[in-house]
Amino acid sequence: MADLPLLNTYGRLPIVFDHGRGPWLYDTDGNRYFDTFCGIAVSGLGHAHPAITQAIADQAARLMHCSNLFHTGIQQSLARKLCDISGMDGVFFANSGAEANEAALKLARLYGHNRGIHSPAVLVMDRSFHGRTLATLTATGNRKVQAGFEPLVSGFVRAPYNDLDAVSAIARSNPNIVAVLLEPIQGEGGLQVADPSWLQGVREICDHQGWLMMLDEVQTGNGRTGNYFAYQTFGVTPDVVTTAKGLGNGFPIGACLARGEAARTFQPGHHGSTFGGNALACAAASAVIDTLEKDQLMARAREVGDRIRSRLEQAFAGADYVRSIRGIGLMIGVELTSPCAELVPLAKTQGLLLNVTAERVIRLLPPLTLTDEEADTMVDQLIRILRLYAADDRQSPRSNEGPKGSQTP
Ligand SMILES: Cc1ncc(COP(=O)(O)O)c(C=O)c1O
């Protein structure tokens, strides 16, 4: 596959997929694989969900696109649904997570300028991930994502995640901060879960300083943590929230939602997108929300997530190669004591598609539609593969370090 006419941006496994159904993907040779991470938190209702397929087909037959110089009923109704769910006052529709975050970053700068801050800065976190555009890769707390793309965008200040003293110190020393952007659970950063008291403390600092609290829920949103947005689980309300990924179950759509003064900041001409809020994308997202609600899938994410985590905790209690099992709902990380990228090709030979992030964290993001039986199939496979991997490691050891523990806020 080396000579394919594709720019070389991904390290891909040599599998060609043809179709999917629920948590399963089928390759062109007819082999079946269990997809444990849903295209990185995208197909939250599973592959080829009939309600989404039908909604897209019906909308395609009526109207796929018209300019944002006009209204469509489907865009209006999706905006209303999202605002009702989130408590926000308005939505800007984009096509991806990075674009939703770009909208938030532009909104924050404009909000700052409106308040007389002419060099506004946004506070972002170590180990964060916000996308691959120039502004969002600058916001991202990972040098690997930034290296080679300098000069980076100005106007970002960084703090360690879950460290309220660091945020307070920056609030005292930097008058140019206008907003903070953070993920309630860092996905790419290795399933780091925010401490609820840290989030509440950041909220208080934002209120005191007049900063916008902006949450990147591109990965955590759309029901995955047991509520539509993770902030509803943590008991804080942001001023701006962004999402994408599971919003369209595979149809590209992103959204930047805002409330209060933040929602009144953009005026015509400040921001835009040809395809943002496209009728087809809105029909897909609207059907996703209806299905999440009708089938009570958010409660299900919490229930099946607890089942998966407790089975993994039981299986690996005392295993010296597992450092921690953590997460909320169907966003679960299994952190090993040493880098484990080799697990991915090994799991593939066993029919399991795995994602490893931050070098040593197996990230499980299965669909919210998972039955108990499917969840058990996934867990049984993972346990078997990890034990195989660890036994192999004992024959030719990798480096082992650090304590083992489990954290489930
Ligand atoms: C938290 C977060 N923000 C932003 C992005 C970027 O989203 P996209 O790839 O749709 O641009 C991602 C993608 O992984 C993400 O996890």
XYZ file of C-alpha atoms and ligand atoms in Angstrom:
425
model
C 0.000 0.000 0.000
C 3.116 2.198 0.148
C 2.681 3.695 -3.343
C -0.915 4.925 -2.891
C -1.546 8.502 -4.051
C -2.226 9.755 -0.502
C -0.089 12.304 1.327
C 1.769 10.532 4.063
C 0.006 11.997 7.123
C -1.120 8.804 8.875
C 0.584 5.625 10.056
C -2.148 3.315 8.780
C -2.609 -0.397 9.371
C -2.900 -2.388 6.122
C -6.651 -3.097 6.282
C -9.215 -1.868 3.745
C -12.682 -1.561 5.245
C -15.795 -2.074 3.236
C -18.718 -1.704 5.620
C -19.748 -1.677 9.259
C -22.660 -2.585 11.494
C -22.918 -1.618 15.179
C -19.479 -2.120 16.783
C -18.252 -4.309 13.903
C -16.203 -3.367 10.825
C -15.803 -5.716 7.841
C -12.807 -5.611 5.520
C -12.800 -6.274 1.785
C -11.766 -9.890 2.416
C -14.839 -10.439 4.601
C -12.950 -10.433 7.931
C -14.819 -8.972 10.913
C -13.187 -6.682 13.506
C -14.539 -5.298 16.773
C -14.115 -1.506 16.722
C -13.307 -0.480 20.319
C -12.900 3.224 19.564
C -15.529 4.141 16.939
C -13.273 6.111 14.589
C -11.989 7.969 17.706
C -15.327 8.709 19.394
C -17.216 9.397 16.172
C -19.691 6.569 15.539
C -21.305 6.766 18.968
C -24.436 4.993 17.733
C -22.364 2.337 15.992
C -21.689 1.947 12.285
C -24.589 2.206 9.814
C -27.251 3.040 12.396
C -30.536 2.729 10.455
C -32.118 5.917 11.904
C -29.132 8.028 10.834
C -28.910 6.406 7.410
C -32.623 7.078 6.897
C -32.390 10.710 8.061
C -29.470 11.367 5.683
C -31.255 9.671 2.761
C -34.493 11.621 3.387
C -32.666 14.952 3.681
C -30.521 14.243 0.589
C -33.703 13.794 -1.388
C -35.055 17.202 -0.198
C -32.133 19.617 0.136
C -28.449 18.979 0.808
C -27.100 22.482 0.985
C -28.045 26.101 0.762
C -25.968 29.119 1.690
C -25.849 30.445 5.239
C -27.186 33.645 3.678
C -30.557 31.884 4.153
C -32.202 29.709 6.803
C -33.094 26.028 6.706
C -35.639 24.455 9.033
C -33.310 21.565 9.819
C -30.464 23.894 10.918
C -32.855 25.893 13.097
C -34.275 22.792 14.708
C -30.799 21.317 15.419
C -29.684 24.632 16.958
C -32.762 24.606 19.217
C -32.165 21.011 20.279
C -28.505 21.710 21.124
C -29.369 24.862 23.099
C -32.152 23.071 25.000
C -29.755 20.257 25.924
C -26.829 22.483 26.872
C -28.345 25.642 28.368
C -26.445 27.693 25.763
C -28.046 30.589 23.839
C -26.660 30.118 20.321
C -24.648 27.888 18.003
C -22.108 28.415 15.232
C -21.946 25.346 13.007
C -18.616 24.161 11.606
C -17.405 20.952 9.931
C -14.899 19.509 12.415
C -13.554 19.762 15.939
C -10.633 21.981 14.978
C -12.987 24.368 13.189
C -15.344 24.480 16.176
C -12.332 25.391 18.350
C -11.158 28.013 15.836
C -14.587 29.624 16.184
C -14.217 29.611 19.987
C -10.710 31.108 19.813
C -11.841 33.874 17.448
C -14.841 34.535 19.681
C -12.531 34.846 22.718
C -10.245 37.321 20.952
C -13.185 39.441 19.828
C -14.652 39.324 23.342
C -11.288 40.613 24.609
C -11.087 43.412 22.051
C -14.652 44.447 22.924
C -13.424 44.839 26.517
C -10.449 46.961 25.494
C -7.819 44.182 25.681
C -5.832 44.651 22.487
C -3.495 41.683 22.793
C -5.870 39.011 24.151
C -4.506 35.651 25.263
C -6.163 32.289 25.935
C -5.078 30.020 28.776
C -4.656 26.388 27.643
C -3.433 23.222 29.348
C -0.415 20.931 29.207
C -1.121 17.652 27.335
C -4.255 19.080 25.712
C -5.350 18.388 22.148
C -7.467 20.891 20.230
C -6.821 20.122 16.546
C -4.412 20.510 13.646
C -5.086 23.988 12.254
C -2.432 26.573 13.095
C -4.310 28.124 16.024
C -5.553 24.823 17.423
C -2.159 23.110 17.156
C -0.691 26.084 19.007
C -3.364 25.616 21.700
C -2.478 21.910 21.851
C -0.102 20.980 24.675
C 2.021 18.515 22.749
C 5.269 19.554 21.061
C 5.049 16.630 18.609
C 1.934 18.219 17.078
C 3.621 21.642 16.787
C 7.186 20.783 15.724
C 7.974 21.903 12.206
C 5.013 24.267 11.952
C 6.581 27.309 13.605
C 6.015 30.224 13.720
C 3.102 29.319 15.955
C 0.176 31.634 16.639
C 0.692 34.181 19.421
C -1.700 34.734 22.316
C -1.585 31.447 24.246
C -0.460 30.848 27.839
C -0.171 27.350 29.292
C -0.809 25.785 32.718
C -0.591 22.235 34.089
C -3.913 20.325 34.023
C -5.769 19.971 37.346
C -3.600 22.655 39.006
C -5.726 25.469 40.435
C -2.776 27.316 41.997
C -1.196 27.647 38.547
C -4.419 29.132 37.117
C -4.695 31.538 40.083
C -1.074 32.644 39.647
C -1.639 33.367 35.949
C -4.823 35.276 36.788
C -2.806 37.495 39.157
C 0.068 38.101 36.751
C -1.413 38.264 33.233
C -3.977 40.988 32.471
C -4.265 39.890 28.816
C -6.015 36.566 29.466
C -9.591 36.661 28.178
C -10.538 32.977 28.236
C -9.505 29.494 29.273
C -9.883 26.533 26.916
C -9.715 22.993 28.327
C -11.031 19.449 27.920
C -13.067 17.988 30.838
C -11.327 14.688 30.053
C -8.141 14.855 27.995
C -8.596 12.177 25.348
C -5.416 12.377 23.263
C -3.520 13.337 26.433
C -4.103 9.841 27.863
C -7.577 9.905 29.449
C -6.710 12.475 32.118
C -9.947 13.197 33.990
C -10.523 16.690 35.396
C -10.888 16.958 39.133
C -14.443 18.380 39.607
C -13.166 20.797 42.274
C -10.529 22.091 39.816
C -13.205 22.736 37.185
C -15.367 24.508 39.756
C -12.344 26.554 40.874
C -11.575 27.506 37.263
C -15.227 28.548 36.873
C -14.899 30.835 39.920
C -11.672 32.384 38.607
C -13.337 32.976 35.217
C -16.271 34.718 36.943
C -13.942 36.852 39.040
C -11.637 37.798 36.150
C -14.290 38.201 33.456
C -12.697 35.330 31.453
C -14.744 33.051 29.250
C -14.716 29.429 30.390
C -14.494 27.469 27.131
C -14.737 23.671 27.190
C -13.532 21.523 24.318
C -16.054 18.671 24.270
C -15.166 17.516 20.784
C -14.407 14.077 22.188
C -16.300 14.034 25.520
C -19.591 15.381 24.136
C -22.596 13.744 22.526
C -23.576 11.432 25.365
C -20.331 9.538 25.871
C -19.894 10.343 29.582
C -23.520 9.700 30.568
C -24.807 13.237 29.947
C -24.932 14.995 26.605
C -21.923 17.109 27.663
C -19.343 16.072 30.272
C -19.683 19.438 32.067
C -23.185 18.339 33.054
C -21.531 15.409 34.848
C -18.997 17.708 36.559
C -21.533 20.325 37.710
C -20.086 23.420 35.987
C -21.538 25.497 33.156
C -19.101 26.970 30.630
C -19.632 30.153 28.610
C -18.568 28.415 25.404
C -18.546 24.712 24.523
C -17.322 23.087 21.341
C -18.130 19.666 19.960
C -17.847 17.561 16.777
C -16.941 13.836 16.395
C -20.061 11.982 17.650
C -22.348 14.901 16.788
C -23.026 13.496 13.307
C -22.163 9.810 13.971
C -19.701 9.968 11.066
C -21.207 12.778 9.041
C -18.757 15.707 9.407
C -20.186 18.477 11.608
C -18.842 20.613 14.435
C -20.472 23.171 16.688
C -19.398 26.065 18.894
C -22.104 26.946 21.414
C -22.107 30.054 23.572
C -24.241 31.757 26.197
C -24.658 35.222 27.688
C -22.218 37.888 26.538
C -20.216 35.275 24.623
C -23.306 34.480 22.534
C -23.707 38.167 21.651
C -20.079 38.648 20.563
C -20.103 37.544 16.918
C -21.859 39.876 14.479
C -22.416 39.350 10.733
C -19.081 39.226 8.920
C -17.023 38.095 11.926
C -16.972 34.395 11.116
C -18.376 31.949 8.590
C -18.137 28.643 6.775
C -19.583 27.601 3.429
C -20.515 24.110 4.591
C -21.068 24.824 8.304
C -24.623 23.888 9.259
C -25.167 22.198 5.920
C -28.679 20.670 5.765
C -27.407 17.108 5.355
C -25.044 17.397 8.331
C -27.809 18.940 10.456
C -30.215 16.119 9.536
C -27.642 13.541 10.639
C -26.902 15.351 13.932
C -30.567 15.923 14.644
C -31.284 12.198 14.179
C -28.342 11.381 16.490
C -29.827 13.520 19.284
C -33.311 12.050 18.778
C -31.887 8.508 18.932
C -29.748 9.215 22.019
C -32.882 10.466 23.778
C -35.397 7.914 22.457
C -33.180 4.918 23.262
C -31.904 6.432 26.549
C -28.347 5.876 25.377
C -26.730 8.406 27.701
C -27.854 6.450 30.775
C -26.748 3.339 28.931
C -23.245 4.797 28.378
C -22.870 5.179 32.127
C -24.247 1.690 32.847
C -22.230 -0.242 30.281
C -19.142 1.893 31.031
C -19.348 0.862 34.698
C -19.689 -2.782 33.650
C -16.616 -2.599 31.404
C -14.489 -0.795 33.991
C -15.387 -3.099 36.852
C -14.673 -6.203 34.760
C -11.289 -4.769 33.743
C -10.478 -3.770 37.333
C -11.274 -7.310 38.500
C -9.259 -8.929 35.731
C -6.176 -6.772 36.275
C -6.239 -6.440 40.083
C -2.630 -7.076 41.087
C -1.335 -7.137 37.486
C 1.986 -5.289 37.668
C 1.778 -4.171 34.019
C -1.475 -2.168 34.491
C -0.947 1.171 36.209
C -4.496 2.529 36.211
C -7.993 2.017 34.812
C -9.965 5.243 34.680
C -12.646 7.203 32.877
C -16.315 8.056 32.911
C -19.086 6.350 30.966
C -17.797 5.043 27.650
C -14.548 6.992 27.732
C -12.179 4.567 29.397
C -8.393 4.465 29.629
C -6.278 1.478 30.607
C -2.827 2.826 31.378
C 0.020 0.326 31.251
C 3.344 0.766 32.991
C 5.277 0.899 29.719
C 4.718 2.060 26.123
C 2.396 -0.351 24.327
C 1.992 0.717 20.685
C 2.842 -2.903 19.677
C -0.524 -3.924 21.117
C -2.334 -2.397 18.141
C -1.051 -4.794 15.431
C -1.240 -7.723 17.875
C -4.916 -6.972 18.641
C -5.627 -6.619 14.941
C -4.501 -10.197 14.320
C -7.123 -11.209 16.924
C -9.912 -9.192 15.270
C -9.852 -6.303 17.758
C -9.231 -2.697 16.677
C -7.450 -0.869 19.508
C -6.271 2.683 19.953
C -3.239 3.554 22.077
C -2.698 7.188 23.033
C -0.042 9.023 25.054
C 2.247 6.013 24.415
C 0.858 3.716 27.119
C -2.892 4.304 27.416
C -5.369 1.983 25.701
C -8.322 4.226 24.908
C -11.725 2.530 24.793
C -14.475 4.565 23.118
C -17.001 1.932 22.009
C -20.496 2.828 20.755
C -23.215 3.789 23.233
C -25.463 1.175 21.637
C -23.304 -1.668 22.991
C -25.283 -4.611 24.403
C -23.975 -6.336 27.544
C -23.011 -9.280 25.356
C -21.018 -7.067 22.961
C -19.339 -5.304 25.899
C -18.326 -8.684 27.341
C -16.995 -9.831 23.947
C -14.809 -6.725 23.795
C -13.594 -7.056 27.394
C -12.876 -10.808 27.089
C -10.822 -10.177 23.959
C -8.934 -7.289 25.530
C -8.124 -9.282 28.677
C -6.860 -12.190 26.596
C -4.701 -9.969 24.383
C -3.247 -7.974 27.266
C -2.327 -11.155 29.128
C -0.699 -12.542 25.995
C 1.201 -9.286 25.548
C 2.332 -9.239 29.191
C 3.458 -12.891 29.049
C 5.447 -12.107 25.926
C 6.915 -9.076 27.718
C 8.208 -11.313 30.509
C 10.220 -13.260 27.943
C 11.735 -10.088 26.418
C 11.098 -7.297 28.985
C 10.196 -3.685 28.256
C 10.824 -0.970 30.915
C 8.445 -1.135 33.922
C 7.942 1.686 36.397
C 5.474 3.464 38.671
C 2.663 2.492 41.050
C -0.586 0.815 40.122
C -3.892 2.458 41.033
C -7.422 3.117 39.863
C -9.209 6.468 39.596
C -12.905 6.785 38.815
C -14.346 10.213 39.659
C -10.583 17.233 22.312
C -10.395 17.383 20.827
N -10.492 18.596 20.280
C -10.352 18.781 18.962
C -10.091 17.732 18.115
C -9.942 17.969 16.639
O -11.074 17.505 15.982
P -11.046 17.275 14.391
O -10.099 16.165 14.138
O -12.473 16.959 14.048
O -10.596 18.571 13.790
C -9.989 16.442 18.647
C -9.677 15.288 17.784
O -9.219 14.269 18.217
C -10.146 16.265 20.043
O -10.044 15.059 20.606
